[in-house]
Short mmCIF file of C-alpha atoms and ligand atoms in Angstrom, two decimals:
data_model
loop_
_atom_site.label_atom_id
_atom_site.label_comp_id
_atom_site.label_asym_id
_atom_site.label_seq_id
_atom_site.Cartn_x
_atom_site.Cartn_y
_atom_site.Cartn_z
CA MET A 1063 27.36 -30.34 -11.10
CA SER A 1064 27.86 -28.98 -14.23
CA ARG A 1065 29.82 -25.44 -14.43
CA ASP A 1066 27.58 -23.15 -15.64
CA ASN A 1067 27.32 -20.49 -12.94
CA VAL A 1068 25.00 -20.72 -10.95
CA PHE A 1069 23.26 -16.70 -9.92
CA VAL A 1070 20.58 -16.18 -6.82
CA THR A 1071 17.95 -15.93 -9.71
CA ARG A 1072 16.93 -16.89 -13.32
CA PRO A 1073 14.06 -15.69 -14.75
CA TYR A 1074 10.84 -18.38 -14.96
CA LEU A 1075 10.18 -18.21 -19.02
CA PRO A 1076 6.78 -20.27 -20.58
CA PRO A 1077 7.11 -22.10 -23.21
CA LEU A 1078 7.49 -19.41 -26.43
CA ALA A 1079 4.99 -21.59 -28.22
CA GLU A 1080 2.11 -19.79 -25.91
CA VAL A 1081 3.61 -16.38 -26.54
CA LEU A 1082 3.61 -16.47 -30.26
CA PRO A 1083 0.10 -16.35 -30.64
CA TYR A 1084 0.28 -13.01 -28.59
CA LEU A 1085 2.42 -12.11 -30.53
CA GLU A 1086 0.70 -12.31 -34.35
CA GLN A 1087 -2.18 -10.81 -32.62
CA ILE A 1088 -0.30 -7.52 -31.81
CA TRP A 1089 1.13 -7.78 -34.90
CA GLN A 1090 -2.31 -7.97 -36.86
CA SER A 1091 -4.18 -5.32 -34.83
CA HIS A 1092 -1.10 -2.90 -34.38
CA GLN A 1093 -2.33 -2.23 -30.97
CA LEU A 1094 1.18 -2.18 -29.30
CA THR A 1095 0.13 0.11 -26.02
CA ASN A 1096 -2.15 3.28 -24.08
CA SER A 1097 -4.58 -0.01 -22.41
CA GLY A 1098 -4.87 -1.98 -25.49
CA PRO A 1099 -6.63 -5.15 -25.58
CA PHE A 1100 -4.19 -7.72 -23.28
CA HIS A 1101 -3.22 -5.30 -21.40
CA GLN A 1102 -6.78 -4.96 -19.88
CA GLU A 1103 -7.28 -8.59 -19.90
CA PHE A 1104 -4.34 -8.69 -18.02
CA GLU A 1105 -5.25 -6.36 -15.17
CA VAL A 1106 -8.73 -8.11 -14.99
CA GLU A 1107 -6.98 -11.82 -14.96
CA LEU A 1108 -4.00 -10.43 -12.52
CA ALA A 1109 -7.19 -8.65 -10.09
CA ARG A 1110 -8.64 -12.09 -9.76
CA TYR A 1111 -5.46 -14.07 -9.41
CA LEU A 1112 -4.57 -12.09 -6.36
CA GLY A 1113 -7.67 -11.88 -4.80
CA VAL A 1114 -7.83 -7.86 -4.94
CA ASP A 1115 -10.42 -5.85 -6.18
CA HIS A 1116 -8.42 -2.91 -8.40
CA VAL A 1117 -4.88 -3.18 -10.29
CA SER A 1118 -3.39 -0.71 -12.40
CA LEU A 1119 -0.35 -1.62 -14.40
CA PHE A 1120 2.94 -0.14 -14.87
CA ALA A 1121 5.73 -0.32 -17.19
CA ASN A 1122 8.20 -1.40 -13.90
CA GLY A 1123 7.79 -1.32 -10.06
CA THR A 1124 9.46 2.03 -9.46
CA LEU A 1125 6.98 4.33 -11.58
CA ALA A 1126 4.37 2.46 -9.88
CA LEU A 1127 6.50 3.64 -6.58
CA LEU A 1128 6.56 7.27 -7.79
CA THR A 1129 2.79 7.39 -9.02
CA ALA A 1130 1.68 5.53 -5.59
CA LEU A 1131 3.00 8.56 -3.60
CA GLN A 1132 1.83 11.43 -6.02
CA ALA A 1133 -1.86 9.50 -6.06
CA GLU A 1134 -1.70 10.30 -2.29
CA ARG A 1135 -0.44 13.47 -2.18
CA VAL A 1136 2.45 12.46 -0.19
CA SER A 1137 5.18 15.41 0.64
CA GLY A 1138 7.25 16.31 3.65
CA GLU A 1139 8.91 13.59 5.45
CA VAL A 1140 7.55 9.68 5.43
CA VAL A 1141 9.25 7.13 7.91
CA THR A 1142 10.82 4.36 5.42
CA THR A 1143 13.38 1.27 5.79
CA PRO A 1144 16.80 1.43 5.11
CA TYR A 1145 16.77 -2.62 4.85
CA SER A 1146 15.45 -2.44 1.14
CA PHE A 1147 16.40 -1.95 -2.06
CA VAL A 1148 17.20 1.22 -3.18
CA ALA A 1149 14.26 2.00 -5.01
CA THR A 1150 12.57 2.25 -2.08
CA ALA A 1151 13.90 5.66 -0.97
CA HIS A 1152 14.49 6.60 -4.63
CA SER A 1153 11.02 7.13 -4.97
CA LEU A 1154 10.65 9.51 -1.81
CA LEU A 1155 13.63 11.58 -3.54
CA TRP A 1156 11.63 11.96 -7.02
CA ASN A 1157 9.04 13.10 -5.20
CA GLY A 1158 11.39 15.68 -3.15
CA ILE A 1159 10.26 13.95 -0.11
CA LYS A 1160 12.93 13.55 3.08
CA PRO A 1161 13.01 9.88 3.78
CA VAL A 1162 13.36 9.47 7.56
CA PHE A 1163 14.75 6.07 8.15
CA VAL A 1164 13.78 3.48 11.29
CA ASP A 1165 15.48 0.44 12.41
CA VAL A 1166 13.89 -2.72 11.16
CA ASP A 1167 12.89 -5.81 13.89
CA PRO A 1168 15.29 -8.80 13.67
CA VAL A 1169 12.89 -11.14 13.26
CA THR A 1170 10.76 -10.22 10.11
CA PHE A 1171 13.60 -7.77 8.64
CA ASN A 1172 10.97 -5.33 8.62
CA LEU A 1173 9.98 -1.63 9.58
CA ASP A 1174 10.05 -1.95 13.64
CA PRO A 1175 6.73 -0.63 14.84
CA SER A 1176 7.41 -0.02 18.11
CA LYS A 1177 10.07 2.62 16.48
CA ILE A 1178 8.12 5.02 14.01
CA GLU A 1179 6.51 6.80 16.64
CA ALA A 1180 9.49 8.44 17.42
CA ALA A 1181 10.48 9.49 14.08
CA ILE A 1182 6.77 10.87 13.11
CA THR A 1183 7.16 14.82 13.46
CA PRO A 1184 5.20 17.60 11.99
CA GLN A 1185 6.08 16.92 8.43
CA THR A 1186 5.78 13.26 8.12
CA THR A 1187 2.74 12.61 5.97
CA ALA A 1188 3.27 9.01 5.39
CA ILE A 1189 5.00 5.57 6.04
CA LEU A 1190 6.29 3.53 3.69
CA PRO A 1191 7.32 -0.38 4.65
CA VAL A 1192 8.45 -2.82 2.41
CA HIS A 1193 7.48 -6.90 2.98
CA VAL A 1194 10.89 -7.89 2.43
CA TYR A 1195 11.37 -11.00 1.03
CA GLY A 1196 7.55 -11.75 0.85
CA CYS A 1197 7.16 -11.87 4.92
CA PRO A 1198 4.25 -9.44 5.79
CA CYS A 1199 4.61 -6.74 7.69
CA ASP A 1200 3.03 -6.18 11.11
CA ILE A 1201 0.31 -4.37 9.28
CA ASN A 1202 -2.14 -3.95 12.38
CA ALA A 1203 0.58 -1.96 13.90
CA ILE A 1204 1.67 0.25 11.40
CA GLN A 1205 -2.10 0.92 10.50
CA THR A 1206 -2.75 2.04 14.65
CA ILE A 1207 -0.01 4.70 14.23
CA ALA A 1208 -1.17 5.76 10.54
CA ASP A 1209 -4.56 6.23 12.41
CA THR A 1210 -3.06 7.94 15.30
CA TYR A 1211 -1.34 10.34 13.32
CA GLY A 1212 -3.34 10.77 10.17
CA LEU A 1213 -0.89 9.22 8.01
CA LYS A 1214 -0.91 7.08 4.70
CA VAL A 1215 0.79 4.03 4.45
CA ILE A 1216 2.09 2.91 1.23
CA TYR A 1217 3.35 -0.64 1.10
CA ASP A 1218 6.20 -1.56 -1.07
CA ALA A 1219 5.36 -4.72 -1.86
CA ALA A 1220 8.15 -5.74 -4.92
CA HIS A 1221 8.30 -9.39 -2.98
CA ALA A 1222 4.84 -10.18 -2.27
CA PHE A 1223 3.30 -11.80 -5.26
CA ALA A 1224 0.64 -13.90 -4.56
CA VAL A 1225 1.53 -13.30 -0.68
CA GLU A 1226 -1.38 -14.28 1.61
CA ASP A 1227 -2.74 -13.71 5.30
CA ASP A 1228 -5.29 -15.31 7.02
CA GLY A 1229 -7.65 -12.71 5.60
CA GLY A 1230 -6.39 -13.09 1.88
CA SER A 1231 -3.96 -11.15 0.03
CA ILE A 1232 -1.67 -9.11 1.70
CA LEU A 1233 -1.82 -6.38 -0.72
CA ARG A 1234 -5.14 -5.48 0.65
CA HIS A 1235 -3.69 -2.90 3.23
CA GLY A 1236 -2.54 0.46 3.41
CA ASP A 1237 -3.88 2.86 0.50
CA LEU A 1238 -2.08 1.65 -1.42
CA SER A 1239 0.34 -1.35 -2.49
CA ILE A 1240 3.08 -1.53 -5.47
CA LEU A 1241 4.53 -4.37 -7.12
CA SER A 1242 7.52 -5.22 -9.22
CA PHE A 1243 7.26 -7.82 -12.01
CA HIS A 1244 11.15 -6.92 -13.25
CA ALA A 1245 12.96 -10.07 -14.39
CA THR A 1246 14.63 -10.80 -10.90
CA LYS A 1247 10.87 -11.16 -9.14
CA VAL A 1248 8.94 -14.10 -8.58
CA PHE A 1249 6.21 -13.29 -11.36
CA THR A 1250 7.82 -11.40 -14.00
CA THR A 1251 6.78 -9.28 -17.42
CA PHE A 1252 11.13 -8.45 -18.11
CA GLU A 1253 9.78 -5.20 -17.02
CA GLY A 1254 6.47 -4.68 -15.18
CA GLY A 1255 4.87 -3.41 -11.97
CA ALA A 1256 1.76 -2.25 -10.68
CA ILE A 1257 -0.35 -0.67 -8.31
CA VAL A 1258 -3.71 -2.25 -5.95
CA SER A 1259 -5.93 0.25 -4.56
CA PRO A 1260 -8.78 -0.30 -2.51
CA ASP A 1261 -11.21 1.60 -4.70
CA ALA A 1262 -12.37 2.24 -8.07
CA LYS A 1263 -11.96 6.09 -7.85
CA THR A 1264 -8.80 5.88 -6.36
CA LYS A 1265 -7.85 3.63 -9.63
CA ARG A 1266 -9.00 5.71 -12.04
CA ARG A 1267 -6.61 8.13 -10.11
CA ILE A 1268 -3.69 6.31 -10.90
CA ASP A 1269 -4.91 5.55 -14.34
CA PHE A 1270 -4.57 9.07 -14.86
CA LEU A 1271 -0.99 9.86 -13.50
CA LYS A 1272 0.52 6.85 -15.82
CA ASN A 1273 -1.04 8.85 -19.11
CA PHE A 1274 0.74 11.78 -18.40
CA GLY A 1275 -2.37 12.78 -16.52
CA PHE A 1276 -5.33 12.26 -19.57
CA ALA A 1277 -9.00 12.32 -18.54
CA ASP A 1278 -10.17 11.99 -21.72
CA GLU A 1279 -8.96 13.01 -25.17
CA LEU A 1280 -8.43 16.71 -24.58
CA THR A 1281 -8.53 16.82 -20.91
CA VAL A 1282 -5.37 16.82 -18.67
CA VAL A 1283 -5.97 16.73 -14.79
CA ALA A 1284 -2.60 16.05 -13.39
CA PRO A 1285 1.29 16.49 -14.25
CA GLY A 1286 1.04 12.76 -14.77
CA ILE A 1287 4.16 10.58 -16.10
CA ASN A 1288 4.64 7.75 -18.92
CA GLY A 1289 3.98 5.02 -16.83
CA LYS A 1290 2.51 2.31 -18.81
CA MET A 1291 2.44 -1.09 -19.28
CA ASN A 1292 2.54 -2.07 -23.21
CA GLU A 1293 1.04 -4.93 -24.82
CA ILE A 1294 4.34 -7.24 -25.31
CA GLN A 1295 4.36 -7.49 -21.37
CA SER A 1296 0.78 -7.75 -20.70
CA ALA A 1297 0.74 -10.50 -23.10
CA ILE A 1298 3.94 -12.46 -21.65
CA GLY A 1299 1.88 -11.50 -17.86
CA LEU A 1300 -1.17 -13.41 -18.90
CA VAL A 1301 1.05 -16.08 -20.67
CA GLN A 1302 2.63 -16.39 -17.27
CA LEU A 1303 -0.46 -16.22 -14.80
CA LYS A 1304 -0.53 -20.15 -16.27
CA HIS A 1305 2.25 -21.10 -14.51
CA VAL A 1306 2.87 -19.31 -11.90
CA GLU A 1307 1.49 -21.59 -9.68
CA SER A 1308 3.88 -24.41 -10.46
CA VAL A 1309 6.69 -21.58 -9.84
CA LEU A 1310 5.36 -21.04 -6.32
CA LEU A 1311 5.13 -24.74 -5.64
CA GLU A 1312 8.85 -25.13 -7.21
CA ARG A 1313 9.98 -22.30 -4.95
CA ALA A 1314 8.41 -23.73 -1.74
CA ALA A 1315 10.27 -27.14 -2.44
CA ILE A 1316 13.45 -25.88 -2.78
CA ASP A 1317 13.11 -24.01 0.13
CA ALA A 1318 12.28 -27.52 2.09
CA ARG A 1319 15.68 -29.16 0.50
CA TYR A 1320 17.54 -26.11 1.60
CA ARG A 1321 16.24 -26.27 5.12
CA THR A 1322 16.90 -29.68 5.30
CA MET A 1323 20.86 -29.37 3.84
CA LEU A 1324 21.86 -26.56 6.16
CA ASN A 1325 20.02 -27.72 9.25
CA GLY A 1326 21.95 -27.95 12.01
CA ILE A 1327 25.25 -26.01 11.02
CA GLU A 1328 27.10 -24.16 13.61
CA GLY A 1329 26.59 -20.66 12.98
CA ILE A 1330 24.55 -20.70 10.01
CA THR A 1331 21.00 -19.51 11.18
CA ILE A 1332 17.58 -19.71 8.77
CA PRO A 1333 15.67 -16.67 10.09
CA VAL A 1334 12.49 -18.36 11.34
CA GLN A 1335 10.17 -15.48 9.57
CA PRO A 1336 6.59 -15.65 10.27
CA ARG A 1337 4.73 -17.53 7.34
CA SER A 1338 1.72 -15.79 6.08
CA ARG A 1339 -1.03 -18.24 5.80
CA ARG A 1340 0.25 -18.62 1.51
CA HIS A 1341 4.25 -17.38 1.34
CA ASN A 1342 6.04 -17.03 -1.95
CA PHE A 1343 9.25 -18.16 -1.08
CA SER A 1344 10.87 -15.24 -3.24
CA TYR A 1345 14.33 -15.77 -1.34
CA PHE A 1346 15.91 -18.31 0.76
CA PRO A 1347 18.21 -15.79 3.07
CA ILE A 1348 20.72 -16.95 5.39
CA LEU A 1349 22.26 -15.70 8.39
CA VAL A 1350 26.42 -16.14 8.79
CA ASP A 1351 27.09 -15.49 12.68
CA SER A 1352 30.40 -14.15 14.76
CA SER A 1353 30.63 -17.67 15.58
CA TYR A 1354 31.01 -19.40 12.01
CA PRO A 1355 34.37 -20.02 11.28
CA VAL A 1356 34.24 -17.81 7.94
CA SER A 1357 33.11 -14.35 7.47
CA ARG A 1358 29.55 -13.09 5.75
CA ASP A 1359 32.10 -12.01 2.88
CA GLY A 1360 34.07 -15.16 3.26
CA VAL A 1361 31.25 -17.39 2.53
CA PHE A 1362 30.09 -15.35 -0.30
CA ASP A 1363 33.36 -15.25 -1.84
CA LEU A 1364 33.49 -19.17 -1.09
CA LEU A 1365 30.75 -19.85 -3.03
CA ARG A 1366 31.26 -17.50 -5.87
CA SER A 1367 34.58 -19.49 -6.27
CA HIS A 1368 32.91 -22.44 -6.90
CA GLY A 1369 30.58 -20.61 -9.45
CA ILE A 1370 27.82 -19.63 -7.11
CA PHE A 1371 26.46 -16.00 -7.22
CA ALA A 1372 24.95 -15.38 -3.92
CA ARG A 1373 23.67 -11.98 -2.95
CA ARG A 1374 24.06 -9.91 -0.27
CA TYR A 1375 21.06 -8.19 -0.01
CA PHE A 1376 20.48 -5.93 1.56
CA TYR A 1377 23.98 -4.62 2.02
CA PRO A 1378 24.85 -1.75 2.42
CA LEU A 1379 21.89 -0.17 3.46
CA ILE A 1380 19.86 2.62 1.99
CA SER A 1381 20.93 4.81 4.80
CA GLU A 1382 24.74 4.16 3.68
CA PHE A 1383 24.58 5.44 -0.30
CA PRO A 1384 25.88 9.13 -0.94
CA MET A 1385 22.37 10.61 -0.99
CA TYR A 1386 20.94 9.38 2.16
CA ARG A 1387 24.23 9.15 4.27
CA ALA A 1388 23.91 12.79 5.66
CA LEU A 1389 20.65 12.56 6.70
CA PRO A 1390 20.43 12.31 10.55
CA SER A 1391 17.98 9.01 10.57
CA ALA A 1392 20.59 7.56 8.66
CA LYS A 1393 23.65 7.24 11.48
CA ALA A 1394 24.58 3.76 12.46
CA SER A 1395 23.55 4.03 15.72
CA ASN A 1396 19.83 4.43 15.13
CA LEU A 1397 19.65 1.39 13.06
CA SER A 1398 21.53 -0.64 14.63
CA GLU A 1399 19.65 -4.05 13.66
CA ALA A 1400 19.15 -3.32 10.30
CA HIS A 1401 23.46 -2.84 10.18
CA ARG A 1402 23.90 -5.74 12.27
CA LEU A 1403 21.41 -8.14 9.77
CA ALA A 1404 23.37 -6.32 6.67
CA SER A 1405 26.65 -7.20 7.89
CA ARG A 1406 25.59 -10.77 8.02
CA VAL A 1407 23.33 -11.58 5.69
CA ILE A 1408 23.12 -14.21 2.23
CA CYS A 1409 20.40 -15.12 0.00
CA LEU A 1410 21.28 -17.65 -2.02
CA PRO A 1411 19.84 -18.97 -5.35
CA ILE A 1412 15.97 -20.04 -5.00
CA TYR A 1413 14.66 -20.32 -9.02
CA PRO A 1414 12.55 -23.11 -11.02
CA GLY A 1415 14.70 -25.44 -12.43
CA LEU A 1416 17.42 -24.94 -9.70
CA ALA A 1417 19.20 -28.03 -9.57
CA ASP A 1418 19.13 -30.68 -6.43
CA SER A 1419 23.44 -30.80 -7.15
CA VAL A 1420 23.42 -26.96 -6.64
CA ILE A 1421 21.60 -27.01 -3.09
CA HIS A 1422 23.89 -30.23 -1.66
CA LYS A 1423 26.96 -28.30 -2.89
CA ILE A 1424 25.93 -25.35 -1.24
CA GLY A 1425 25.36 -27.36 1.87
CA GLU A 1426 28.39 -29.34 1.41
CA LEU A 1427 30.44 -25.90 1.40
CA LEU A 1428 29.26 -24.47 4.42
CA ARG A 1429 29.16 -27.46 6.46
CA ALA A 1430 32.92 -27.95 5.57
C1 PLP B 2207 12.58 -4.99 -7.36
C2 PLP B 2207 11.92 -3.76 -6.32
C3 PLP B 2207 12.11 -2.32 -6.68
C4 PLP B 2207 11.63 -1.61 -7.91
O1 PLP B 2207 10.75 -2.49 -8.81
P1 PLP B 2207 11.56 -2.22 -10.37
O2 PLP B 2207 10.22 -3.07 -11.18
O3 PLP B 2207 12.72 -2.67 -10.50
O4 PLP B 2207 11.90 -0.80 -10.79
C5 PLP B 2207 11.38 -1.63 -5.45
N1 PLP B 2207 11.50 -1.83 -4.09
C6 PLP B 2207 11.57 -3.43 -4.06
C7 PLP B 2207 11.94 -3.86 -2.60
C8 PLP B 2207 12.33 -4.08 -4.79
O5 PLP B 2207 12.45 -5.08 -4.92
#
């Protein structure tokens, strides 16, 4: 193994020669942003690739989340998960909404639908679940609760690019789904994001909201934000789409390799997450059990001492951060499964180009 450090992810970059003609076109046209030709083309091509009808591109996933909540006029309280990246709950605080944390399912790492109803109050207006590691939420159970109580469902699908269930894209569920194309995600435009909406009317409203609320040159219909994706990001997205299938195949192969290398190590659990028809292998989580001779943090340090920078996604839980921990729903006793997972999990490196020698080394280190 080379002594170069290995990180949990390394963004896939397409051949520069494929990007340059796009840049030349931008330099010629001087169209840099505001729904230029590459933006329009990427929206169409992305919707086609994902198998959804309506996509709105954003400068990043967090702006997409903020705007999705605005578009659905979500207010009051929202039921969400503590086991996610902090942006999930931050999007609620930025909209003046109170997050209500509900515990997760120990198998899927996702919001446990059987615990949602007890968290609903007259102030609740929506549920904000996350498809953690790209593993689909219990969509039917969540929709049944939402229908019963008249709640919106907005999926944080930042991990779920290209994931499908038996009916097609996982992104077609709920009222809206948001994606992130950040450098750490399976599909990247450096920074970027999107909202998937179910109909043209909703997309139109979202497109107003991401452009200051402009409906036309002289009409402002809402206090919108600047959430627009620019032409360079869109061009990179168009080129990335040509490579995403091979990226996903390579990730699948690495996942399979880990499963072979780590099979049967006492005290190391590879979660058996329910697989959708199409998975994206965005993360490779393992759980370090108390029967393993070294603690989770001990394993983290051991790997780091060999130049392998794994990540403890998601630790600490969102509910432990200072702006959330005083909430009644943030109490550890309310979130026992999430705490158990957060104290045991490590996400191992997975990305196209990850050397087999690294996977081998991790296997040897964990077995020794
Ligand atoms: C990455 C991520 C986001 C934020 O996306 P950005 O594009 O980085 O703003 C939100 N939610 C989850 C679950 C994420 O992993």
